[in-house]
Amino acid sequence: MMTFQEIIESIEELPAEDQEQLFELIRKDGRWKYGVPPVGNANFAWVQHFLYHLAPTGAAGFVLSNGSLSSNTSGEGEIRRALVEADLVDCIVMLPTQLFYNTGIPACLWFLSRYKNGNKNRNRKGEVLFIDASELGYMVNRRNRTFSEEDIQRISDTYHEWKRDGGSYQDIKGFCKSATLADIEKHNFVLTPGRYVGIPDEEDDGVPFEEKMAALTAELAAQMKEAEALDKEIKVQLAKVGFDLEGIT
C-alpha cells in the first residue's frame, strides 16, 4: 500500500495536464460537502473525510495543527464556518507545545458529532465546548512534555460532564467555556479556545498592596546597594591590572 507522501510524489511526476485533470476530479469529490480543501493543506480534507463516513448519530475525534482553528487561507475559513454553522463541532481542546515526539508544531483536538440533541447525553445543539489545556502537563526532559494522569482525567471529566444530562460542568475562567454559535460568530468563526475561556483571575494572597510595595522596594534597594558595591570592587580589581575606569561613563 502506498503512503500518502508516495501518492503525492507519484501525482507530481505526471504531466501538468494530467495533474490538472486529476485535481479536478478530486475537487468534485462527494466528501467536500462543506467546501473544497486546499491542495497544499489536508486539515479539512481529513475533517470532511471523517464526517462523510460517520453514522447519523456518530462522533469522531482527531488531532490537527493549531492552524486549523484560525487559518483563512485558500478557503479554510469558509469550510470551518460551514462546519460550525452546521452545528457539527462539539468540542475543541488546545494542547500544550512539545507534547509529540515527532513534531514541535502545536496541536489541538477536534471532536465532531452528528447528533448533538441527545445520543445518551443532553441536548447540546447550538453549543461548543472550548478547553484550553495549553498550560497543563510537565516536562519529562528538555524537549518533551507529557500529561499526568490527573491532567488527562481533568480534560476528560470536563468534556464528559459537559455532555452528560445533569452533569456538574461549570465554566472555569482560563480553562473551559461552553460557547454558543452566536459567540463563535462574533469571533469570525475562529475556534482558538483562548478567545473564549479568557484569562484566569489572579489568586488573592490576602497581603495588602501597600505591604507588597514596601517589601518590593526594600528588596530593590538592597539589590541596588549590592550592585553599587560590586561596581566598586570591579573598578579596584581592574585598576590593579592597569585598567582605570574612572571618568568613563
Short mmCIF file of N, CA and C in Angstrom, two decimals, residues 44 47 60-70 79-80 83-84 88-93 108-112 191:
data_model
loop_
_atom_site.label_atom_id
_atom_site.label_comp_id
_atom_site.label_asym_id
_atom_site.label_seq_id
_atom_site.Cartn_x
_atom_site.Cartn_y
_atom_site.Cartn_z
N PHE A 44 -8.66 20.08 6.41
CA PHE A 44 -10.10 19.96 6.24
C PHE A 44 -10.49 18.88 5.25
N VAL A 47 -10.93 16.27 8.01
CA VAL A 47 -12.15 16.55 8.77
C VAL A 47 -13.38 16.06 7.99
N ALA A 60 -16.68 11.76 16.17
CA ALA A 60 -15.28 11.49 15.83
C ALA A 60 -14.38 12.51 16.53
N GLY A 61 -13.19 12.06 16.85
CA GLY A 61 -12.20 12.95 17.44
C GLY A 61 -10.85 12.73 16.78
N PHE A 62 -10.10 13.81 16.59
CA PHE A 62 -8.81 13.67 15.93
C PHE A 62 -7.91 14.85 16.25
N VAL A 63 -6.62 14.69 15.94
CA VAL A 63 -5.61 15.71 16.21
C VAL A 63 -5.32 16.49 14.93
N LEU A 64 -5.31 17.82 15.03
CA LEU A 64 -4.94 18.67 13.91
C LEU A 64 -3.97 19.75 14.41
N SER A 65 -3.29 20.39 13.49
CA SER A 65 -2.43 21.51 13.87
C SER A 65 -3.29 22.70 14.28
N ASN A 66 -2.72 23.58 15.08
CA ASN A 66 -3.47 24.74 15.56
C ASN A 66 -3.94 25.65 14.43
N GLY A 67 -3.27 25.57 13.28
CA GLY A 67 -3.68 26.39 12.16
C GLY A 67 -5.11 26.12 11.72
N SER A 68 -5.60 24.91 11.98
CA SER A 68 -6.97 24.56 11.60
C SER A 68 -8.01 25.39 12.35
N LEU A 69 -7.61 25.98 13.48
CA LEU A 69 -8.55 26.73 14.31
C LEU A 69 -8.77 28.16 13.81
N SER A 70 -7.80 28.68 13.05
CA SER A 70 -7.88 30.11 12.72
C SER A 70 -7.51 30.47 11.29
N ILE A 79 -14.68 26.87 5.14
CA ILE A 79 -15.01 25.48 5.50
C ILE A 79 -15.28 25.39 6.99
N ARG A 80 -14.41 26.02 7.78
CA ARG A 80 -14.59 25.99 9.24
C ARG A 80 -15.94 26.63 9.62
N LEU A 83 -18.78 24.25 8.93
CA LEU A 83 -18.85 23.18 9.92
C LEU A 83 -19.51 23.68 11.21
N VAL A 84 -19.17 24.90 11.61
CA VAL A 84 -19.77 25.48 12.82
C VAL A 84 -21.25 25.74 12.61
N LEU A 88 -21.77 20.95 13.82
CA LEU A 88 -21.07 19.67 13.87
C LEU A 88 -19.92 19.66 14.88
N VAL A 89 -19.42 20.84 15.24
CA VAL A 89 -18.28 20.92 16.17
C VAL A 89 -18.80 20.78 17.60
N ASP A 90 -18.30 19.80 18.31
CA ASP A 90 -18.75 19.53 19.69
C ASP A 90 -17.79 20.11 20.71
N CYS A 91 -16.50 19.90 20.49
CA CYS A 91 -15.51 20.33 21.48
C CYS A 91 -14.16 20.56 20.80
N ILE A 92 -13.45 21.60 21.27
CA ILE A 92 -12.09 21.90 20.82
C ILE A 92 -11.19 21.95 22.05
N VAL A 93 -10.07 21.24 22.00
CA VAL A 93 -9.11 21.24 23.10
C VAL A 93 -7.76 21.75 22.59
N CYS A 108 -4.06 20.58 18.39
CA CYS A 108 -5.33 20.67 19.11
C CYS A 108 -6.16 19.42 18.83
N LEU A 109 -7.17 19.21 19.65
CA LEU A 109 -8.10 18.11 19.45
C LEU A 109 -9.43 18.65 18.97
N TRP A 110 -9.96 18.03 17.92
CA TRP A 110 -11.30 18.34 17.44
C TRP A 110 -12.21 17.16 17.78
N PHE A 111 -13.40 17.45 18.29
CA PHE A 111 -14.42 16.43 18.48
C PHE A 111 -15.68 16.89 17.72
N LEU A 112 -16.11 16.07 16.79
CA LEU A 112 -17.30 16.37 16.00
C LEU A 112 -18.42 15.39 16.36
N LEU A 191 -11.73 29.32 16.12
CA LEU A 191 -12.03 28.36 17.19
C LEU A 191 -10.91 28.21 18.20
#
